[in-house]
Tab-separated table of C-alpha atoms and ligand atoms in Angstrom:
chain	number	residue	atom	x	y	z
A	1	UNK	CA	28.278	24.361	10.648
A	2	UNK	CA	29.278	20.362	11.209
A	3	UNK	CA	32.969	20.512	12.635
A	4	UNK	CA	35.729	19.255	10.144
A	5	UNK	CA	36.689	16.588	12.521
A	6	UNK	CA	33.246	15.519	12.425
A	7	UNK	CA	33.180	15.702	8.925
A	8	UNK	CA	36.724	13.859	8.348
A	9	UNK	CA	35.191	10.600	10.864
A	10	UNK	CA	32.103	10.983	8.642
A	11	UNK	CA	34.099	10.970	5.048
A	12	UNK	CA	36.240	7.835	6.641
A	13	UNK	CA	33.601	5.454	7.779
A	14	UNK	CA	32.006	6.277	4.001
A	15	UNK	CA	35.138	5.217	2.412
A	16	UNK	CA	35.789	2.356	4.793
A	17	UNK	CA	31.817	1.424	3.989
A	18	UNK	CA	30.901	1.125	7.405
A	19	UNK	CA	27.164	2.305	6.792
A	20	UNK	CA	26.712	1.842	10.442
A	21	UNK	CA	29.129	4.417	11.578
A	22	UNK	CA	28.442	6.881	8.405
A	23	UNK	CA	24.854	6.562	9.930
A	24	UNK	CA	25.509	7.376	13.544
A	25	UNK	CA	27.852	9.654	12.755
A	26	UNK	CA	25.450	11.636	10.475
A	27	UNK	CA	23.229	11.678	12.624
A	28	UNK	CA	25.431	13.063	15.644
A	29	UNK	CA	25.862	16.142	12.788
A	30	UNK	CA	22.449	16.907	12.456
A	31	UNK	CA	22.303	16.700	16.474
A	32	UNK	CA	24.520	19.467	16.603
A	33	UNK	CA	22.544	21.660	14.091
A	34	UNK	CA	20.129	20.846	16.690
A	35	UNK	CA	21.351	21.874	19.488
A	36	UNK	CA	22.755	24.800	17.715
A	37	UNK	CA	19.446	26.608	17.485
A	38	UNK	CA	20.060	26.160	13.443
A	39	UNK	CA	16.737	24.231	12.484
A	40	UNK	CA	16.203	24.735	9.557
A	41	UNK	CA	19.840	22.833	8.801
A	42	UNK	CA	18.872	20.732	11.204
A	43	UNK	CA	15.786	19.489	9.165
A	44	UNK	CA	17.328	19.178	5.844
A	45	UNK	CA	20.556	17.068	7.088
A	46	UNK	CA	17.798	14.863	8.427
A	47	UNK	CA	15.386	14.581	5.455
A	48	UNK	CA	18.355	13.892	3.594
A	49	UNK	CA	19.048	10.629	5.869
A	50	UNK	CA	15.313	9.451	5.434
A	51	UNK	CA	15.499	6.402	2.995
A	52	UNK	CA	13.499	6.875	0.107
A	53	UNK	CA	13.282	4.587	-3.327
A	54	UNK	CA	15.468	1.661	-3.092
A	55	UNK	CA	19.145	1.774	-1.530
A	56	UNK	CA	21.837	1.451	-4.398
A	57	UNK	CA	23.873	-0.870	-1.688
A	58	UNK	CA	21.154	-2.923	-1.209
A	59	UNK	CA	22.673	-5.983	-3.427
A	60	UNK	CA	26.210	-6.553	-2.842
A	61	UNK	CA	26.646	-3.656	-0.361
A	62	UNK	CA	28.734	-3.752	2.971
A	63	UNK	CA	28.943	-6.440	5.448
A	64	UNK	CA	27.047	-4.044	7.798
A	65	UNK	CA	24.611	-2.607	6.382
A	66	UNK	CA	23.785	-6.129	5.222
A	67	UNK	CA	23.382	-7.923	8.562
A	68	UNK	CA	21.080	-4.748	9.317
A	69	UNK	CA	18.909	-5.900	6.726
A	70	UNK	CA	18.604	-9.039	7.476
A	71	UNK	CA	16.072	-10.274	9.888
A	72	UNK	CA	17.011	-10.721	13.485
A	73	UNK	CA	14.863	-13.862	13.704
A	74	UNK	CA	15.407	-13.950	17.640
A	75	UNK	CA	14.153	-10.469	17.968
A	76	UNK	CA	11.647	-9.450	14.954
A	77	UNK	CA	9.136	-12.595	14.297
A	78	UNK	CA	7.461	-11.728	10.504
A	79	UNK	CA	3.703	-11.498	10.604
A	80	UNK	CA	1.204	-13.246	7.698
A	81	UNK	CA	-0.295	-10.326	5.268
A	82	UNK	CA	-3.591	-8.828	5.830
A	83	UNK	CA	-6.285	-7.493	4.080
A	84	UNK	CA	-6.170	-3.939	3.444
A	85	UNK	CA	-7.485	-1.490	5.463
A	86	UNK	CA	-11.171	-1.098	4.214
A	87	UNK	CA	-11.668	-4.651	5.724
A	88	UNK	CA	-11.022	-3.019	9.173
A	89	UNK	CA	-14.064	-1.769	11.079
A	90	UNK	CA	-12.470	1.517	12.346
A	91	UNK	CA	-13.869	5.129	14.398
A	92	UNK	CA	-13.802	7.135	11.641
A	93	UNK	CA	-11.483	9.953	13.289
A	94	UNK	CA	-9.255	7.036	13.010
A	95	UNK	CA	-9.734	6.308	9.157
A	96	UNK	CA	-9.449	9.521	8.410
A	97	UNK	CA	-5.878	10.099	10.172
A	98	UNK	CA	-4.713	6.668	8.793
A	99	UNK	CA	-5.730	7.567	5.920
A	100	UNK	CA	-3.829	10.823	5.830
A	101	UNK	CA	-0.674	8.780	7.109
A	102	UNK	CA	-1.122	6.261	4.022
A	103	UNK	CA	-0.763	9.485	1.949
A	104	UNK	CA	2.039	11.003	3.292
A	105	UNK	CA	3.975	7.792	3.092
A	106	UNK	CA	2.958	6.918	-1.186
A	107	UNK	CA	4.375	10.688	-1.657
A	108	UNK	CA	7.056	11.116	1.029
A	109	UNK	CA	9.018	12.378	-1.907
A	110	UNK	CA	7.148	15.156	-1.963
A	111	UNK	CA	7.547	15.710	1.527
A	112	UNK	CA	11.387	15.406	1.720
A	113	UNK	CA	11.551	18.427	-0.753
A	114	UNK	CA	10.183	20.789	1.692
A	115	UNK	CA	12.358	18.639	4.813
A	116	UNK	CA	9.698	17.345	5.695
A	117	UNK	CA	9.083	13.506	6.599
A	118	UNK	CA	6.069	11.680	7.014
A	119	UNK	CA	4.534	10.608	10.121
A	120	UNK	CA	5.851	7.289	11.049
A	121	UNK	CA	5.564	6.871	14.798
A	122	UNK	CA	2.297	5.865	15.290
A	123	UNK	CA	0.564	4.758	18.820
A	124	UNK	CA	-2.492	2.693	19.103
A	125	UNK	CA	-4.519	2.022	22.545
A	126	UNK	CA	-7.546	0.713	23.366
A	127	UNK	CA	-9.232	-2.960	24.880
A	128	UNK	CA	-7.659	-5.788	23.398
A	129	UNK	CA	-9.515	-7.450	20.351
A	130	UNK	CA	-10.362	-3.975	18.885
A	131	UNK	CA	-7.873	-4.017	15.605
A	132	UNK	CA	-4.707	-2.526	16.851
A	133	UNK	CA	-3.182	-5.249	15.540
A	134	UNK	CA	-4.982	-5.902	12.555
A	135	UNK	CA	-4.422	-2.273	11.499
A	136	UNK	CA	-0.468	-1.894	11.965
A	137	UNK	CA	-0.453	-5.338	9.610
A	138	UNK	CA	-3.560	-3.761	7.131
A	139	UNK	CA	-0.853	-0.760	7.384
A	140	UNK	CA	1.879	-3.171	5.852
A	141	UNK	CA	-0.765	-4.740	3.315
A	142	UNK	CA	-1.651	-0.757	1.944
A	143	UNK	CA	2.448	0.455	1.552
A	144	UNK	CA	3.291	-3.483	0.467
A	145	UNK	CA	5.688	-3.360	3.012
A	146	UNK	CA	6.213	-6.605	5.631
A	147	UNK	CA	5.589	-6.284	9.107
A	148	UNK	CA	7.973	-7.707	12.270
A	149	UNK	CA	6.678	-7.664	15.201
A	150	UNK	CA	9.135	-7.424	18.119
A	151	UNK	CA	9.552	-10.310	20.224
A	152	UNK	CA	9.680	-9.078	23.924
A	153	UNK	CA	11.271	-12.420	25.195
A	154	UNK	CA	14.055	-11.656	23.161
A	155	UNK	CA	13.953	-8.063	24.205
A	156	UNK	CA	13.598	-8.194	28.017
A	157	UNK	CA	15.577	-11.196	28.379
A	158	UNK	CA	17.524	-12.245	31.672
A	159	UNK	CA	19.900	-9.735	31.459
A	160	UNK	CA	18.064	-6.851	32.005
A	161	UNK	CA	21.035	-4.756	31.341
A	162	UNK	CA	21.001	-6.415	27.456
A	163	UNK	CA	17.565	-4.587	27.205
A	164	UNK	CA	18.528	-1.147	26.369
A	165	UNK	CA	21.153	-2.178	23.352
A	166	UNK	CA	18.502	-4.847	21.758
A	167	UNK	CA	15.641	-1.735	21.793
A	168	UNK	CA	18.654	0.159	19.811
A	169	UNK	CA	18.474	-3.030	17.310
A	170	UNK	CA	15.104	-2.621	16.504
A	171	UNK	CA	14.563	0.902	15.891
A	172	UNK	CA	17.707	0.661	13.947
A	173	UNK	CA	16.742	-2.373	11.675
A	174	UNK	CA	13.381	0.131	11.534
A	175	UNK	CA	15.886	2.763	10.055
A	176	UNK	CA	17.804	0.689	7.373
A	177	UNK	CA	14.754	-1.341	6.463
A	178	UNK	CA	11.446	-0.479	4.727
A	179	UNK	CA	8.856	-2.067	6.940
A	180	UNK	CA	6.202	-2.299	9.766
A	181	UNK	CA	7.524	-2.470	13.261
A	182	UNK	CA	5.301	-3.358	15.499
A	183	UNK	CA	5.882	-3.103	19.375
A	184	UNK	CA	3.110	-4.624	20.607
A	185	UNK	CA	1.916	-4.236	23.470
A	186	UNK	CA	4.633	-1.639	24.711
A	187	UNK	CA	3.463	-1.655	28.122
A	188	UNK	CA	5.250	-4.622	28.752
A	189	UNK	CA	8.895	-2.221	28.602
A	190	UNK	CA	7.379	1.078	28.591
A	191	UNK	CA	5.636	1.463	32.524
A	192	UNK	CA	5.975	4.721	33.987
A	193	UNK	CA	9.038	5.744	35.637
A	194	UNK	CA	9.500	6.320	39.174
A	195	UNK	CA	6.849	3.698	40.448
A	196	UNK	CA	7.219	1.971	43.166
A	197	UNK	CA	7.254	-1.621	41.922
A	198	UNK	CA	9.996	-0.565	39.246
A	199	UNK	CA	13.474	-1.096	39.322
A	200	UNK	CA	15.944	1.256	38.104
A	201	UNK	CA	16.843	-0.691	35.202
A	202	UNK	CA	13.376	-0.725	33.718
A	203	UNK	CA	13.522	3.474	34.431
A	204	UNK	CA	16.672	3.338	32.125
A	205	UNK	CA	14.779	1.073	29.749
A	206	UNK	CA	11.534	3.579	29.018
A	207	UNK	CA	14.716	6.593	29.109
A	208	UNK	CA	16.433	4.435	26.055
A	209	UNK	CA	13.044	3.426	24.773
A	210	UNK	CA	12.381	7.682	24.438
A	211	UNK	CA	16.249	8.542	23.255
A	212	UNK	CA	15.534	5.728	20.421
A	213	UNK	CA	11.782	7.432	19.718
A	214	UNK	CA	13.331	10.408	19.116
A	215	UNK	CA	16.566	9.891	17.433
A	216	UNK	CA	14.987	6.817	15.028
A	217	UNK	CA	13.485	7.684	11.719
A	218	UNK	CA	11.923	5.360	10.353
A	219	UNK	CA	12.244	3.827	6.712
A	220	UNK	CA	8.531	2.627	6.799
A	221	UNK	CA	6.727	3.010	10.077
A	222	UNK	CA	6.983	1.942	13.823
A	223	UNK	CA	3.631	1.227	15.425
A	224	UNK	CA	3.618	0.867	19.225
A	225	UNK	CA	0.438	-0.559	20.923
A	226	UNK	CA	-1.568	-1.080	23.903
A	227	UNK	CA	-4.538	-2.068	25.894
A	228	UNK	CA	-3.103	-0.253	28.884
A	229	UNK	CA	-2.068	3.341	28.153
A	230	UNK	CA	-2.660	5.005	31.575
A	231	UNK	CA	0.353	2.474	32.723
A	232	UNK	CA	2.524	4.081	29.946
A	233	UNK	CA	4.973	7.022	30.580
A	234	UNK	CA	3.238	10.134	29.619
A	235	UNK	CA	7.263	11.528	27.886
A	236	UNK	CA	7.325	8.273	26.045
A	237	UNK	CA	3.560	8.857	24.602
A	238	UNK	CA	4.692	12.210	23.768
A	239	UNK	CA	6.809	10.577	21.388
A	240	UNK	CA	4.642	9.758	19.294
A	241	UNK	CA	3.572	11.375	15.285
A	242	UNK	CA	-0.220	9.843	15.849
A	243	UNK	CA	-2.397	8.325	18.602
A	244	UNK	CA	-5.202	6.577	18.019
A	245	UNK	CA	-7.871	5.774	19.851
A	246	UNK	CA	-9.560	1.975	19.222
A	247	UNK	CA	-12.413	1.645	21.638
A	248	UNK	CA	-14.448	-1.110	22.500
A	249	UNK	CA	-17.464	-1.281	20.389
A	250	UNK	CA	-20.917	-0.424	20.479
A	251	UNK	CA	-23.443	-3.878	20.473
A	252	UNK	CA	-24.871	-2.083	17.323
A	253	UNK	CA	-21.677	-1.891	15.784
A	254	UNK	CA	-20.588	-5.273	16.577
A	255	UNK	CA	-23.960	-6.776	14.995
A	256	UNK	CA	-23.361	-4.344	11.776
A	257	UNK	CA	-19.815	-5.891	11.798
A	258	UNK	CA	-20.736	-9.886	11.981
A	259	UNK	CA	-23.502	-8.517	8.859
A	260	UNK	CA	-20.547	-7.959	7.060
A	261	UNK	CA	-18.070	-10.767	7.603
A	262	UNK	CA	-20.875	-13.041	7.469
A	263	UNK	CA	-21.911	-12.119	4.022
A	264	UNK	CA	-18.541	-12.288	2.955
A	265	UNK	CA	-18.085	-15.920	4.443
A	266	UNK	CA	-21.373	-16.265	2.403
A	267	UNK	CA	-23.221	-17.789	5.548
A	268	UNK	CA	-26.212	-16.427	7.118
A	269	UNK	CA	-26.840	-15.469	10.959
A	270	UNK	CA	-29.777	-17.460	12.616
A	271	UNK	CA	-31.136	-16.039	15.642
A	272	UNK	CA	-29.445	-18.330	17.985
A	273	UNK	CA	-25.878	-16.976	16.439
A	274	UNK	CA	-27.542	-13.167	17.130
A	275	UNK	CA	-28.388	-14.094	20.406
A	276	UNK	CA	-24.476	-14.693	20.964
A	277	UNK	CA	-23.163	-11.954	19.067
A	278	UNK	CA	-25.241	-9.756	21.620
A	279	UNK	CA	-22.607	-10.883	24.106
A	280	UNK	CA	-19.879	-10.434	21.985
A	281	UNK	CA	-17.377	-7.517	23.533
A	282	UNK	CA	-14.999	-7.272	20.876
A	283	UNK	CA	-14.623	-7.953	17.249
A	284	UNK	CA	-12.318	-10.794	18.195
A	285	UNK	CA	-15.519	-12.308	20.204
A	286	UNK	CA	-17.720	-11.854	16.933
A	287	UNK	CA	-15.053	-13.324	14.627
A	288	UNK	CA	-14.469	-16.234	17.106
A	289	UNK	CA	-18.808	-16.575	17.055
A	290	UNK	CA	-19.248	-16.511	13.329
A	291	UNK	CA	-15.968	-18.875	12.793
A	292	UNK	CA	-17.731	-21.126	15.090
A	293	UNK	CA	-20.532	-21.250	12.905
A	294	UNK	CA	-18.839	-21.235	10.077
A	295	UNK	CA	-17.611	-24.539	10.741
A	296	UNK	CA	-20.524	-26.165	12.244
A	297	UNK	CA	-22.495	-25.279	8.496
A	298	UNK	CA	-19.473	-26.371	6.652
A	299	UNK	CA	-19.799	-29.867	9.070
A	300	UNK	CA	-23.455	-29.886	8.621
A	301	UNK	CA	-24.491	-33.683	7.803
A	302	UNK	CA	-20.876	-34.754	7.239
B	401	ADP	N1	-11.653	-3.318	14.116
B	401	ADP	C1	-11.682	-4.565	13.607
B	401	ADP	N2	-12.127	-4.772	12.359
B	401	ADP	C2	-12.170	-6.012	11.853
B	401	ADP	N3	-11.784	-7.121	12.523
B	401	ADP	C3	-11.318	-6.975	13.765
B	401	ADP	C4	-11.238	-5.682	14.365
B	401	ADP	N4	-10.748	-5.840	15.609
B	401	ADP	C5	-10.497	-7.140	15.776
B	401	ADP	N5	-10.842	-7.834	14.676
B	401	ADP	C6	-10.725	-9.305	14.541
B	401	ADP	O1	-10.152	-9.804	15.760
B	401	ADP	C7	-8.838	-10.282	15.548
B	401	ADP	C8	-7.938	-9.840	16.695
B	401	ADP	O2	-7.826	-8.425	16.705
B	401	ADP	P1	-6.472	-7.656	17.031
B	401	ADP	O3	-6.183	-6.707	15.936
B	401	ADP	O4	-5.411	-8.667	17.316
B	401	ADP	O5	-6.867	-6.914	18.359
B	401	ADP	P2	-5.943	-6.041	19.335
B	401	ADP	O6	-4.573	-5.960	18.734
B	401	ADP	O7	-6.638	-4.734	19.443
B	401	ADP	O8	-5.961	-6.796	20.627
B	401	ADP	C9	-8.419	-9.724	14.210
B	401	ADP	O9	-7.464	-10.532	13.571
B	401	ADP	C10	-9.743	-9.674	13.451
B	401	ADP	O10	-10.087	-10.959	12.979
B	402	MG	MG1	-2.858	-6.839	19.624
């Protein structure tokens, strides 16, 4: 059981409405419960934290919780809508689990009655230009929820000691917000620990990067990504609810992929523009070739 004293700082910060000590403080309880062995407590303190439906403070509530609402423009940059997820070309291992996540998140309700949440730490890996990206914001576009990505200039700025408290800011505003986080490209603060070329202050940032992994729970969903996994920390990818997989495509699927878009862009593919799509790598290469094209018929005899 939670220790009166922990209890009486808990009751005090809720009458003084400082959400952001109620917050920490509740979640040092369910710590305890934790590390008690009780789990089952443990659990339904938690799922009792996770934020569902909208907040009854969220107009006119507390200074703090407020300026955790609001957009830290210097560290979370908004990214434009997508389309939804059907107009990603995807493994299908992948659309299936995505698919599954997308569930769990329209009936978390649900879920929270039996304490438990839905997955919401999600990891995606694979060459660049393969629809890591794309998916965390078709992610946003399915749950109609907006999507930050975090700015790493802002994070790993030029006091590397600053690093550690700003991560805390973002999996925090991930917490008090409904949204899509997206740490892209991780690998730029995640490397391994321990490697030669590190400091120790970027071994204490992938140690705070974990402690916030495992304490944060989300309101919507954090999506870390990146093109070079084998650089990451195996604890920190442990972290994670999902991995995913985005390889580089097949030429066949590429071809079957510029078929699509270029119907939809009503144009059609002359041999020349096949010829190039053979070379294509990516999806980003195609969509680069058949925007290309696009514009040059568009242009045609202007
Ligand atoms: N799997 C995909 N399905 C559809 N379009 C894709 C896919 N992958 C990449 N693209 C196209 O390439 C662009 C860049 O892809 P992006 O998601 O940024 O790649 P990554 O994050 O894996 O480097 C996308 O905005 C989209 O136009
Ligand atoms: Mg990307």
């Amino acid at each position: 059981m939670a220790r009166i004293s922990n209890l009486a700082k808990l009751f005090h910060a809720v009458s003084t409405r400082d959400w952001t000590t109620s917050r920490l403080l509740a979640e040092e309880i369910v710590e305890a419960e934790e590390k008690a062995g009780h789990h089952g407590a443990a659990a339904r303190l938690r799922g009792a934290l996770v934020q569902t439906g909208p907040r009854a403070d969220e107009t006119g509530g507390g200074q703090p919780l407020q300026s955790l609402l609001a957009v830290q423009p210097d560290l979370l940059t908004v990214l434009p809508p997508s389309g939804p997820l059907s107009d990603v070309t995807l493994p299908q291992k992948a659309r299936v689990q995505l698919d599954e996540v997308l569930r769990e998140h329209r009936n978390k309700s649900r879920l929270l009655a039996h304490a438990l949440s839905p997955r919401s730490r999600l990891f995606f890996h694979g060459p660049p230009g393969c629809g890591k990206t794309l998916t965390a914001r078709a992610l946003g576009t399915e749950l109609g929820l907006p999507v930050f990505v975090v700015r790493f200039d802002a994070l790993v700025g030029s006091y590397l000691g600053q690093t550690s408290l700003r991560i805390r800011e973002v999996f925090r505003f991930a917490e008090v917000r409904a949204c899509v986080v997206l740490i892209d490209e991780i690998d730029a603060v995640g490397r391994r620990r321990g490697k030669t070329t590190d400091v120790g202050e970027l071994d204490r940032v992938v140690i705070s990067l974990m402690q916030q992994f495992d304490l944060s729970h989300p309101a919507g969903l954090l999506v870390a990504t990146s093109n070079i996994p084998d650089e990451l920390d195996v604890a920190l990818l442990r972290r994670f609810d999902l991995t995913l997989e985005f390889p580089a495509p097949s030429s066949a699927e590429i071809l079957a992929f510029a078929g699509r878009e270029a119907s939809k862009r009503g144009i059609r593919l002359i041999n020349g523009v096949r010829h190039e799509l053979a070379s294509a790598k990516t999806f980003a290469d195609a969509e680069q070739i058949l925007q290309v094209e696009h514009r040059r018929i568009l242009l045609r005899g202007v």
